[in-house]
mmCIF file of the C-alpha atoms, coordinates in Angstrom:
data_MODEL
# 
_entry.id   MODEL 
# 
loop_
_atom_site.group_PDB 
_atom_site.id 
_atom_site.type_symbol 
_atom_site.label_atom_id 
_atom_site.label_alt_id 
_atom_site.label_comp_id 
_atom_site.label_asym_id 
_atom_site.label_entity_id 
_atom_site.label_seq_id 
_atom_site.pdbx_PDB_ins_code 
_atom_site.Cartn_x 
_atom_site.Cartn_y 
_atom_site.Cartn_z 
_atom_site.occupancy 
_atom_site.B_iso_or_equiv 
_atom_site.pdbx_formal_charge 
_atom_site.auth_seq_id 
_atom_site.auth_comp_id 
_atom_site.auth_asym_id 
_atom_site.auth_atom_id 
_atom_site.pdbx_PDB_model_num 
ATOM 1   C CA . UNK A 1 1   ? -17.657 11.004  -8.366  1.00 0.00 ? 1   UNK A CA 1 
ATOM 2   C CA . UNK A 1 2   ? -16.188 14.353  -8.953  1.00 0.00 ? 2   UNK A CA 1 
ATOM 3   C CA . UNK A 1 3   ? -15.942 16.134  -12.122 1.00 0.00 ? 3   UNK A CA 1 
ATOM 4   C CA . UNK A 1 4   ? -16.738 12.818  -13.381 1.00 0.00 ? 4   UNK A CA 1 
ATOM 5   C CA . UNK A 1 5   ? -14.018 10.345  -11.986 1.00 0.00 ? 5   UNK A CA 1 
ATOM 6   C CA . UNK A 1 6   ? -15.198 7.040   -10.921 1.00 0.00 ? 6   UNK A CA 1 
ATOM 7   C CA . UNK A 1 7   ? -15.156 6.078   -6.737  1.00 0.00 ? 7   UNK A CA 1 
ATOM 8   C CA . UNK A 1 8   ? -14.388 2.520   -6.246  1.00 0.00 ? 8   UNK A CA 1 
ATOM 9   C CA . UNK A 1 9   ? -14.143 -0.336  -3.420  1.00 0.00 ? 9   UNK A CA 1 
ATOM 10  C CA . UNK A 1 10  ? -11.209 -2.358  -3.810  1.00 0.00 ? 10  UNK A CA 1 
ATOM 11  C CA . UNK A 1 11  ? -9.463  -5.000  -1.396  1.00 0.00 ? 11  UNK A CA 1 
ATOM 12  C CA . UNK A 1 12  ? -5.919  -7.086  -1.961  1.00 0.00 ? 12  UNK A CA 1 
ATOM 13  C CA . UNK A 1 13  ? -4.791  -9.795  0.113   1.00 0.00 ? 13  UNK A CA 1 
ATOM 14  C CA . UNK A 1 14  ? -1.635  -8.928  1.686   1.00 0.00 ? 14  UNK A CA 1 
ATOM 15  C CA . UNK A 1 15  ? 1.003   -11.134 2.763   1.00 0.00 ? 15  UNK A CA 1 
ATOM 16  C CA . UNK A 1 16  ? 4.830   -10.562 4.132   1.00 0.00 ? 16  UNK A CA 1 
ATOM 17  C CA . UNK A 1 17  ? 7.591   -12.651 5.213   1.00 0.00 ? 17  UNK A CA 1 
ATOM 18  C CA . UNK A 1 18  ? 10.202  -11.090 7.949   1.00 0.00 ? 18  UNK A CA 1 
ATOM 19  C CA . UNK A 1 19  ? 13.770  -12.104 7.423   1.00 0.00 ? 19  UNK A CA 1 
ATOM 20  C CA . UNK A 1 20  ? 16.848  -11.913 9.002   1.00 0.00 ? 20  UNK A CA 1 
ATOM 21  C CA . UNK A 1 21  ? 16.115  -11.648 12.435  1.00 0.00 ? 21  UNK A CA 1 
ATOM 22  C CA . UNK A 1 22  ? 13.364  -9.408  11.249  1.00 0.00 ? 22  UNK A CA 1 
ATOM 23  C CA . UNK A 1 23  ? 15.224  -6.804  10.249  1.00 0.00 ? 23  UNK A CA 1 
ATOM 24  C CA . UNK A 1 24  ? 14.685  -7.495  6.395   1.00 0.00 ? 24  UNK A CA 1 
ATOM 25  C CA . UNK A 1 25  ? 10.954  -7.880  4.897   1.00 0.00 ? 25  UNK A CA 1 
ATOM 26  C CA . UNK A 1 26  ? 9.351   -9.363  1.594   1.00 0.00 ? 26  UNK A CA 1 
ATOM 27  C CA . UNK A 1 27  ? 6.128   -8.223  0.611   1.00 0.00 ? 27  UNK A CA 1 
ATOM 28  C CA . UNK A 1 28  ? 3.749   -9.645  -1.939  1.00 0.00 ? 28  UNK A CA 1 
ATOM 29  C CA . UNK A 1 29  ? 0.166   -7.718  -2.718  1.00 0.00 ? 29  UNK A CA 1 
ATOM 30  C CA . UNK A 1 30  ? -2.257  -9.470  -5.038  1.00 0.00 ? 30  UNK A CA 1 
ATOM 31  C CA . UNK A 1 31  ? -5.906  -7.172  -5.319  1.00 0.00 ? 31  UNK A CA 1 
ATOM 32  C CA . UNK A 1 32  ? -8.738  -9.666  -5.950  1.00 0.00 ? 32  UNK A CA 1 
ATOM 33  C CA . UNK A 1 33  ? -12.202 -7.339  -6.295  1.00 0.00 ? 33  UNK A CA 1 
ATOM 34  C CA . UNK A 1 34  ? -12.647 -3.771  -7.678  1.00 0.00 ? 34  UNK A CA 1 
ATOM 35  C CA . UNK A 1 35  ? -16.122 -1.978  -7.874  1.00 0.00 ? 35  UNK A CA 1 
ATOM 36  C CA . UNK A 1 36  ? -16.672 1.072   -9.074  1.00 0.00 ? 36  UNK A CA 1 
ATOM 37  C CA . UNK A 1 37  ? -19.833 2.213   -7.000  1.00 0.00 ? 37  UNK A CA 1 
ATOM 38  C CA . UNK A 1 38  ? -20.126 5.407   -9.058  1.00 0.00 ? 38  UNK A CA 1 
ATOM 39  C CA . UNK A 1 39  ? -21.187 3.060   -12.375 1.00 0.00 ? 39  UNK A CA 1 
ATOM 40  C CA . UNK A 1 40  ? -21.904 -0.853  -12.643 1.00 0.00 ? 40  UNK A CA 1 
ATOM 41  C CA . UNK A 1 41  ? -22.204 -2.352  -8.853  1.00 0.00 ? 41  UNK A CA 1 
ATOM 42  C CA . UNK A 1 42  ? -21.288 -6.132  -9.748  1.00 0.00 ? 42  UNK A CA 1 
ATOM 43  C CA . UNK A 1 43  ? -17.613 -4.958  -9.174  1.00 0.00 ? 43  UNK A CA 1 
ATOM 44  C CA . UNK A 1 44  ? -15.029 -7.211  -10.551 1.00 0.00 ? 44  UNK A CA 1 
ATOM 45  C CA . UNK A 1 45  ? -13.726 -10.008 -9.027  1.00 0.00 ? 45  UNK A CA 1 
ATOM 46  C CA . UNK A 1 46  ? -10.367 -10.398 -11.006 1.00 0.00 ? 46  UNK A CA 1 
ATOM 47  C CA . UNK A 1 47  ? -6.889  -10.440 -9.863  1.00 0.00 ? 47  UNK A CA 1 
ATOM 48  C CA . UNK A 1 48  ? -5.576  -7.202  -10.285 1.00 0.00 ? 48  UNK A CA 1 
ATOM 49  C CA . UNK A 1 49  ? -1.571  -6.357  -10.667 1.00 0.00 ? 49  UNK A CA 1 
ATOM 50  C CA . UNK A 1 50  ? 0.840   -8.211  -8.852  1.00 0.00 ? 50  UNK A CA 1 
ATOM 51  C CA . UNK A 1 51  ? 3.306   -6.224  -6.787  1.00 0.00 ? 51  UNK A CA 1 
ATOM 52  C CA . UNK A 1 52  ? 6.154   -7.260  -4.854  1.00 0.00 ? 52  UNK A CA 1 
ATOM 53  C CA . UNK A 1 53  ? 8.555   -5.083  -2.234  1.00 0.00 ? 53  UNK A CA 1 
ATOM 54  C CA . UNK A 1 54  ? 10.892  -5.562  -0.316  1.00 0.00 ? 54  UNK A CA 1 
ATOM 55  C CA . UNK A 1 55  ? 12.050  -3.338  3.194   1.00 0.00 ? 55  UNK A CA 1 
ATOM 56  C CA . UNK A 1 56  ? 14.993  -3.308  5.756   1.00 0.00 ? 56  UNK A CA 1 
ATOM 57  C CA . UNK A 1 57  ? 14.787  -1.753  8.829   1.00 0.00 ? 57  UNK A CA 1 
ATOM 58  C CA . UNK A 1 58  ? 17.671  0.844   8.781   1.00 0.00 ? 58  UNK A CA 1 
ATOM 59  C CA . UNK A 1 59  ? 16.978  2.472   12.555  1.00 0.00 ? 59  UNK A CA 1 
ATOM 60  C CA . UNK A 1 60  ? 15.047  1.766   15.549  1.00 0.00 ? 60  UNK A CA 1 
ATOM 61  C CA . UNK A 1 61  ? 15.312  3.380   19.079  1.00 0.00 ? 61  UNK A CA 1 
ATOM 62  C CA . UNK A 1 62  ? 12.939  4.148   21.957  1.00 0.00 ? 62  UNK A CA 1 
ATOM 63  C CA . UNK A 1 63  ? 9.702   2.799   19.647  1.00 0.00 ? 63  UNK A CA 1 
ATOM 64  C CA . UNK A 1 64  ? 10.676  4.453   16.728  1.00 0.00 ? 64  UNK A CA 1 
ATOM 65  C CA . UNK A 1 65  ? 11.414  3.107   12.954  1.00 0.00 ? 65  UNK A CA 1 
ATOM 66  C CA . UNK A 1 66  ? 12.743  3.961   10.214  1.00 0.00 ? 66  UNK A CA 1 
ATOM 67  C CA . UNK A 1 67  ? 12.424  1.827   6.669   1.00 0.00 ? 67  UNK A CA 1 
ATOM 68  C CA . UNK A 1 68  ? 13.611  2.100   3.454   1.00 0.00 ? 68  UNK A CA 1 
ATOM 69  C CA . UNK A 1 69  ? 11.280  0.393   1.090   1.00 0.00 ? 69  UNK A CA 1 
ATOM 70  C CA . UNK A 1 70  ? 10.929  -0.631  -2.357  1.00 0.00 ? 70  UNK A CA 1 
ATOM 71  C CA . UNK A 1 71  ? 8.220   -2.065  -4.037  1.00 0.00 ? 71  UNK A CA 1 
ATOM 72  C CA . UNK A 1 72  ? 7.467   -3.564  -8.156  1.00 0.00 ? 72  UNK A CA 1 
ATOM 73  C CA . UNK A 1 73  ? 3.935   -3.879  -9.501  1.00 0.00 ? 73  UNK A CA 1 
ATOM 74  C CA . UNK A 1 74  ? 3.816   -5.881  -13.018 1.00 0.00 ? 74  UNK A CA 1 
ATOM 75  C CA . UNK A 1 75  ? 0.748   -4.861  -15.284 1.00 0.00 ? 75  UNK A CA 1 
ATOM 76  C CA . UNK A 1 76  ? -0.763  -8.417  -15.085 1.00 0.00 ? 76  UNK A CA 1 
ATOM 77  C CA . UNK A 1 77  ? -4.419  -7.878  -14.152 1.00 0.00 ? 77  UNK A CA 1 
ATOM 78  C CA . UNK A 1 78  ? -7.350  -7.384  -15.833 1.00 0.00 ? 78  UNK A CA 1 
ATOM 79  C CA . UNK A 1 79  ? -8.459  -4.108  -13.742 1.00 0.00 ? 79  UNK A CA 1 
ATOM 80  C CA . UNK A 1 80  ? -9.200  -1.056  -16.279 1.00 0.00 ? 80  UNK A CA 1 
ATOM 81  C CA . UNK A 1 81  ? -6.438  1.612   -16.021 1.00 0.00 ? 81  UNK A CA 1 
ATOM 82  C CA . UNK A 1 82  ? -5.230  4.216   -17.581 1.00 0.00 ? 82  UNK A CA 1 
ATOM 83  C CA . UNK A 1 83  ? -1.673  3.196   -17.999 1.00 0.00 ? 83  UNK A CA 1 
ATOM 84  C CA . UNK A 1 84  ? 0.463   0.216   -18.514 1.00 0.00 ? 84  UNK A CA 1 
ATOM 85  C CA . UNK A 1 85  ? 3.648   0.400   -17.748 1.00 0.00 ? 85  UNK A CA 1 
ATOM 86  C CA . UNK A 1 86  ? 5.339   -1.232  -14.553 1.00 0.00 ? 86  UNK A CA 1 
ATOM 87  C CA . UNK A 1 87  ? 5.396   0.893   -11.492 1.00 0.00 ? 87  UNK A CA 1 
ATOM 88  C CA . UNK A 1 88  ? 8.052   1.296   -9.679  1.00 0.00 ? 88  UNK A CA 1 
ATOM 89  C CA . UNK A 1 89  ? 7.699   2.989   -6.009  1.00 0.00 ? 89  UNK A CA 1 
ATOM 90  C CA . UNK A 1 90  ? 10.779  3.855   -3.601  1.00 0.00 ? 90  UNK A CA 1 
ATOM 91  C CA . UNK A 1 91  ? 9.369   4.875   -0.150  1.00 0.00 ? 91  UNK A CA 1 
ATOM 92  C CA . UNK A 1 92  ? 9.998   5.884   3.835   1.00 0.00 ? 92  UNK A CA 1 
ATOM 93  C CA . UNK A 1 93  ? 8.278   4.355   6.310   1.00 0.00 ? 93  UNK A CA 1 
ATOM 94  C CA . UNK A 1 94  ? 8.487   5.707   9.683   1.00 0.00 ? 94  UNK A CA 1 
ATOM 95  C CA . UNK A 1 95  ? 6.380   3.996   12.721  1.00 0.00 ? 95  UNK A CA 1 
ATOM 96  C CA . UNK A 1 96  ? 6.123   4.743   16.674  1.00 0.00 ? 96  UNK A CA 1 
ATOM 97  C CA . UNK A 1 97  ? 4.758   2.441   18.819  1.00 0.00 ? 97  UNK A CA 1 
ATOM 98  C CA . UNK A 1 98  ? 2.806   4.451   20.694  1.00 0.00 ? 98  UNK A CA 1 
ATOM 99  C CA . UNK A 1 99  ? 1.294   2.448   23.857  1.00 0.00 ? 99  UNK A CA 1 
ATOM 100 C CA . UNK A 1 100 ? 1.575   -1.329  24.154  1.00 0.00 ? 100 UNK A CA 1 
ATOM 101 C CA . UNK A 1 101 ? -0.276  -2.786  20.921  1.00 0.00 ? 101 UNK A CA 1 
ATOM 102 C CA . UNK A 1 102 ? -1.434  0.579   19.510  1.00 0.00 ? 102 UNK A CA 1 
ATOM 103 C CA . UNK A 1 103 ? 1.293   2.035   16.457  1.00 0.00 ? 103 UNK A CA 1 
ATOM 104 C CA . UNK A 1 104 ? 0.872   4.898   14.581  1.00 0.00 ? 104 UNK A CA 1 
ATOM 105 C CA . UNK A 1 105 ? 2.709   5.388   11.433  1.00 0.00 ? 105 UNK A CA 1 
ATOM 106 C CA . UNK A 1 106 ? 3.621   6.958   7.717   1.00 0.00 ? 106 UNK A CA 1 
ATOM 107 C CA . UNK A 1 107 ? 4.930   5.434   4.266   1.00 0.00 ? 107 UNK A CA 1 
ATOM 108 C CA . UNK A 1 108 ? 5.830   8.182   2.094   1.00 0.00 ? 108 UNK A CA 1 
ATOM 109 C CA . UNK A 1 109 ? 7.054   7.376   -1.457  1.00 0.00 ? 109 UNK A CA 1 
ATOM 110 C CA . UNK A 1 110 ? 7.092   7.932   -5.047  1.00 0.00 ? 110 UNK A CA 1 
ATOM 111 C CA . UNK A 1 111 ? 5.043   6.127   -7.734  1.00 0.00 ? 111 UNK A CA 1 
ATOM 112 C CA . UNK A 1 112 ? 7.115   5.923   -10.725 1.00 0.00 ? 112 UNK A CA 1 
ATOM 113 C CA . UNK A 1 113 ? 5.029   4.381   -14.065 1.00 0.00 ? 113 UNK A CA 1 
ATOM 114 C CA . UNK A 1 114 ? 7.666   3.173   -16.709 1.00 0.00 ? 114 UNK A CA 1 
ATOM 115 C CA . UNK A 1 115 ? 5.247   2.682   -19.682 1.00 0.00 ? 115 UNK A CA 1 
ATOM 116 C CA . UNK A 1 116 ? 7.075   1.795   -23.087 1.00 0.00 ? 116 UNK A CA 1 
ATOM 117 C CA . UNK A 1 117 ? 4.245   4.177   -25.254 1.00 0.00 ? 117 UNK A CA 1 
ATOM 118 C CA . UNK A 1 118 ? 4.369   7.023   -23.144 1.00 0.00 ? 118 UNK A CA 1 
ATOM 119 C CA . UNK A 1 119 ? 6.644   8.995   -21.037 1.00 0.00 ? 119 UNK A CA 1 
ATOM 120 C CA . UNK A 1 120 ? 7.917   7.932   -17.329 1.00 0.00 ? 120 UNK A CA 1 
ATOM 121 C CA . UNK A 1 121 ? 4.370   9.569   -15.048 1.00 0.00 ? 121 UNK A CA 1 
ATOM 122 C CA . UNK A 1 122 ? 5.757   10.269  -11.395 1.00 0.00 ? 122 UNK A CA 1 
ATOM 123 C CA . UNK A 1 123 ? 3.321   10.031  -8.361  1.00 0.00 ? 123 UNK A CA 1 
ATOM 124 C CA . UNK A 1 124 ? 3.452   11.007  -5.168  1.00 0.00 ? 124 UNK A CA 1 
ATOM 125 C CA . UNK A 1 125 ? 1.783   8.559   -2.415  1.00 0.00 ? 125 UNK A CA 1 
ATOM 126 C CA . UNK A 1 126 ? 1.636   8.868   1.067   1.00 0.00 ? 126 UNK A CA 1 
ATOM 127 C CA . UNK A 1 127 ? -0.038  6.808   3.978   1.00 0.00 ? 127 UNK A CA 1 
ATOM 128 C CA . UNK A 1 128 ? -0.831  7.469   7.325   1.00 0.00 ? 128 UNK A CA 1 
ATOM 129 C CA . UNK A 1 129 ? -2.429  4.632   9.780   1.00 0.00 ? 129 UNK A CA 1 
ATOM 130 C CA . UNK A 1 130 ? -2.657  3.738   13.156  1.00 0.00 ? 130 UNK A CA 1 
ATOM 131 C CA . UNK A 1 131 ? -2.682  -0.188  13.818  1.00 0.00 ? 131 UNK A CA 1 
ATOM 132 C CA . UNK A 1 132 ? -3.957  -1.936  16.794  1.00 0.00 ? 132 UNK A CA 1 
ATOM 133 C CA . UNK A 1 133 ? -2.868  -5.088  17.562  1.00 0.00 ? 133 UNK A CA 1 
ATOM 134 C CA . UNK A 1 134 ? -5.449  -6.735  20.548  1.00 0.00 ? 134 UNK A CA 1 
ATOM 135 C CA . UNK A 1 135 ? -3.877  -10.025 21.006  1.00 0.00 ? 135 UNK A CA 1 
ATOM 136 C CA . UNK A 1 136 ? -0.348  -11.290 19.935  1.00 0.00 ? 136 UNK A CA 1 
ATOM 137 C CA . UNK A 1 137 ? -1.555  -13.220 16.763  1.00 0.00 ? 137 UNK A CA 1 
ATOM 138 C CA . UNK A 1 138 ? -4.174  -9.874  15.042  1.00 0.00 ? 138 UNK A CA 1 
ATOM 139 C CA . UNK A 1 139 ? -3.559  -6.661  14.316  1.00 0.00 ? 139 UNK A CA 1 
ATOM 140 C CA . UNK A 1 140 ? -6.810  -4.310  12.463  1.00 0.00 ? 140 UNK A CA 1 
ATOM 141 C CA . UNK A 1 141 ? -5.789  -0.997  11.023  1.00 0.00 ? 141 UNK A CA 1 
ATOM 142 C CA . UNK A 1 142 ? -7.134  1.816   9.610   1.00 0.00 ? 142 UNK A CA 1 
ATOM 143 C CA . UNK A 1 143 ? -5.238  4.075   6.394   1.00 0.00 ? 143 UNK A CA 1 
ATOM 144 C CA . UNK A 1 144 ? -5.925  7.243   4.856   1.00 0.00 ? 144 UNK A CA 1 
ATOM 145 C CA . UNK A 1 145 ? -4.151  7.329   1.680   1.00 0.00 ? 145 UNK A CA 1 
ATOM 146 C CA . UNK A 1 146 ? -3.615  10.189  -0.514  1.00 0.00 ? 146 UNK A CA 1 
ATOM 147 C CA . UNK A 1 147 ? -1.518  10.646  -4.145  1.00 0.00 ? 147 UNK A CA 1 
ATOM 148 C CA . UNK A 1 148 ? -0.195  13.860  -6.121  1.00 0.00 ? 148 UNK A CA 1 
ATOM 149 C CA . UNK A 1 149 ? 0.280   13.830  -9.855  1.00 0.00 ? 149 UNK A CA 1 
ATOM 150 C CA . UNK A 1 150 ? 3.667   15.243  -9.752  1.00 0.00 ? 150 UNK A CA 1 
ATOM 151 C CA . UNK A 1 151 ? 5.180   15.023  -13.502 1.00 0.00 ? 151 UNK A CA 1 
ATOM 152 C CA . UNK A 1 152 ? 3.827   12.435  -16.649 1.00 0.00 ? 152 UNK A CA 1 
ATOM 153 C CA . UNK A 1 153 ? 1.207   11.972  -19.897 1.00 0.00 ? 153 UNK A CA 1 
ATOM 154 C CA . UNK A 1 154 ? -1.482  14.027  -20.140 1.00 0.00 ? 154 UNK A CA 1 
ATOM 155 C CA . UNK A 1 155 ? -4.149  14.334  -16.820 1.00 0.00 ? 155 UNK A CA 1 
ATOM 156 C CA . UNK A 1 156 ? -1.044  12.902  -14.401 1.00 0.00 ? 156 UNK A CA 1 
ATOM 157 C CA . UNK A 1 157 ? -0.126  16.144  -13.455 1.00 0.00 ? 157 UNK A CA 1 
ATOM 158 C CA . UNK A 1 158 ? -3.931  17.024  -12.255 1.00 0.00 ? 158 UNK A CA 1 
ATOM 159 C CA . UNK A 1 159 ? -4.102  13.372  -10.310 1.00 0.00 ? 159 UNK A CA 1 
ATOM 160 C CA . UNK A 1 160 ? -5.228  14.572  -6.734  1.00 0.00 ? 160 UNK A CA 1 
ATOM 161 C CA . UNK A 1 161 ? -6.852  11.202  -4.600  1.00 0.00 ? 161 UNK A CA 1 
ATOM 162 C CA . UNK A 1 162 ? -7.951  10.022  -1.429  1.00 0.00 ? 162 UNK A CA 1 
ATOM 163 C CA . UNK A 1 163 ? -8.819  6.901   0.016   1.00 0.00 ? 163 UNK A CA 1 
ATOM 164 C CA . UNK A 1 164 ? -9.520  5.271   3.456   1.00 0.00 ? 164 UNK A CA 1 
ATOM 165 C CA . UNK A 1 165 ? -9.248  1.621   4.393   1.00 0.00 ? 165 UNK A CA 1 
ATOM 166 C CA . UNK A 1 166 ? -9.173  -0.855  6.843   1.00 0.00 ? 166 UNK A CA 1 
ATOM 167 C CA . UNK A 1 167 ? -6.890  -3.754  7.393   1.00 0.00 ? 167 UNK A CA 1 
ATOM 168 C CA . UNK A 1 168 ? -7.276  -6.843  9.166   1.00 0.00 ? 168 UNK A CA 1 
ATOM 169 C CA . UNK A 1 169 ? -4.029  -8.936  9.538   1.00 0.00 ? 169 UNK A CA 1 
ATOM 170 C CA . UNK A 1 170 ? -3.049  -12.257 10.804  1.00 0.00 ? 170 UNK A CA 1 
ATOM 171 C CA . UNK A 1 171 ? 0.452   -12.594 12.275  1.00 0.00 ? 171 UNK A CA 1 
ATOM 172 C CA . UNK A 1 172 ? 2.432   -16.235 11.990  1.00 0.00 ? 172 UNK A CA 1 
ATOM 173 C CA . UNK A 1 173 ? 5.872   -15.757 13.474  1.00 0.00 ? 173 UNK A CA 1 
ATOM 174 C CA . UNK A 1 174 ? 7.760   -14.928 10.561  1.00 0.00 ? 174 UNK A CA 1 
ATOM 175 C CA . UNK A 1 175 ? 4.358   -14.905 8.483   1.00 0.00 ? 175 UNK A CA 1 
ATOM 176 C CA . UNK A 1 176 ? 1.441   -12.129 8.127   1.00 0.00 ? 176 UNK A CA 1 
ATOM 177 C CA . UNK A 1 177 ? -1.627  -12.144 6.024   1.00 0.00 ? 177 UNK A CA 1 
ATOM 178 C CA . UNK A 1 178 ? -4.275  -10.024 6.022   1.00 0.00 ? 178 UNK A CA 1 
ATOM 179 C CA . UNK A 1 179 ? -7.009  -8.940  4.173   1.00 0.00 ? 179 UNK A CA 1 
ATOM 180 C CA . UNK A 1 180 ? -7.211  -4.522  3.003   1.00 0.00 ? 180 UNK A CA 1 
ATOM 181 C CA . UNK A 1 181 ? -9.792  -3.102  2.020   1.00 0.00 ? 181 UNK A CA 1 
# 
């Protein structure tokens, strides 16, 4: 911990759906265990909030990609957190494929927490990864996240995090699950 903020261990199952000639993607993220490894070390095995995004691809030449994104997550689990309010979070993705099966890549977005007691808190999130996919059907990843209080209630504006985390995915045709971490 630092200046006494908890460090936790989280993981979500992850799932998508391509569409329209896989040009058009759904999304659905649904965090199932959260330990903080600063205080208790049971962790929680709850369902956490329940997002759901959607993302187009709007250009792609010579291995690169650009998406718009857009993604909702509803305040329905029972992690602790400081806020309510649904989040709202409009992003970029850009992504090269770099070699045959190796792509590196960056989602840069805002967090935007619309909680009815408080004012609108704005976040800024952005991920960088690098995903390896060794055989048609798997793909394992590795993310460095980081997020920037940028305007909100009281502390938002002093949010400064970073995480790292793995991925594991599963790819079914039009189908991909995968377990984060």
């Amino acid at each position: 911990t630092d200046g006494g903020r908890d460090t936790y261990v989280r993981s979500a199952l992850r799932g998508g759906l391509a569409l329209l000639d896989r040009r058009l993607g759904l999304t659905v993220d649904l965090p199932w265990f959260d330990a903080p490894v600063s205080r208790e070390r049971s962790g929680r095995q709850d369902l956490g909030d329940f997002r759901i995004g959607v993302l187009g691809i709007a250009w792609q030449r010579h291995g690169l990609t650009l998406s718009p994104a857009f993604r909702v997550t509803a305040p329905t689990g029972g992690f602790p957190r400081d806020r309510r309010g649904t989040v709202f979070e409009p992003a970029l993705l850009l992504e090269w494929q770099w070699r045959n099966g190796l792509t590196v890549g960056t989602h840069q977005g805002l967090s935007v927490d619309v909680d009815p007691e408080a004012k609108t808190g704005i976040v800024y999130v952005a991920t960088y990864h690098v995903t390896w996919q060794p055989i048609r059907w798997l793909s394992l990843s590795a993310e460095l996240d980081t997020w920037i209080g940028a305007y909100g209630p009281t502390g938002l504006g002093d949010l400064r995090a970073v995480s790292a985390g793995g991925a594991a995915r599963v790819n079914l045709g039009r189908v991909r699950i995968g377990l984060v971490a």
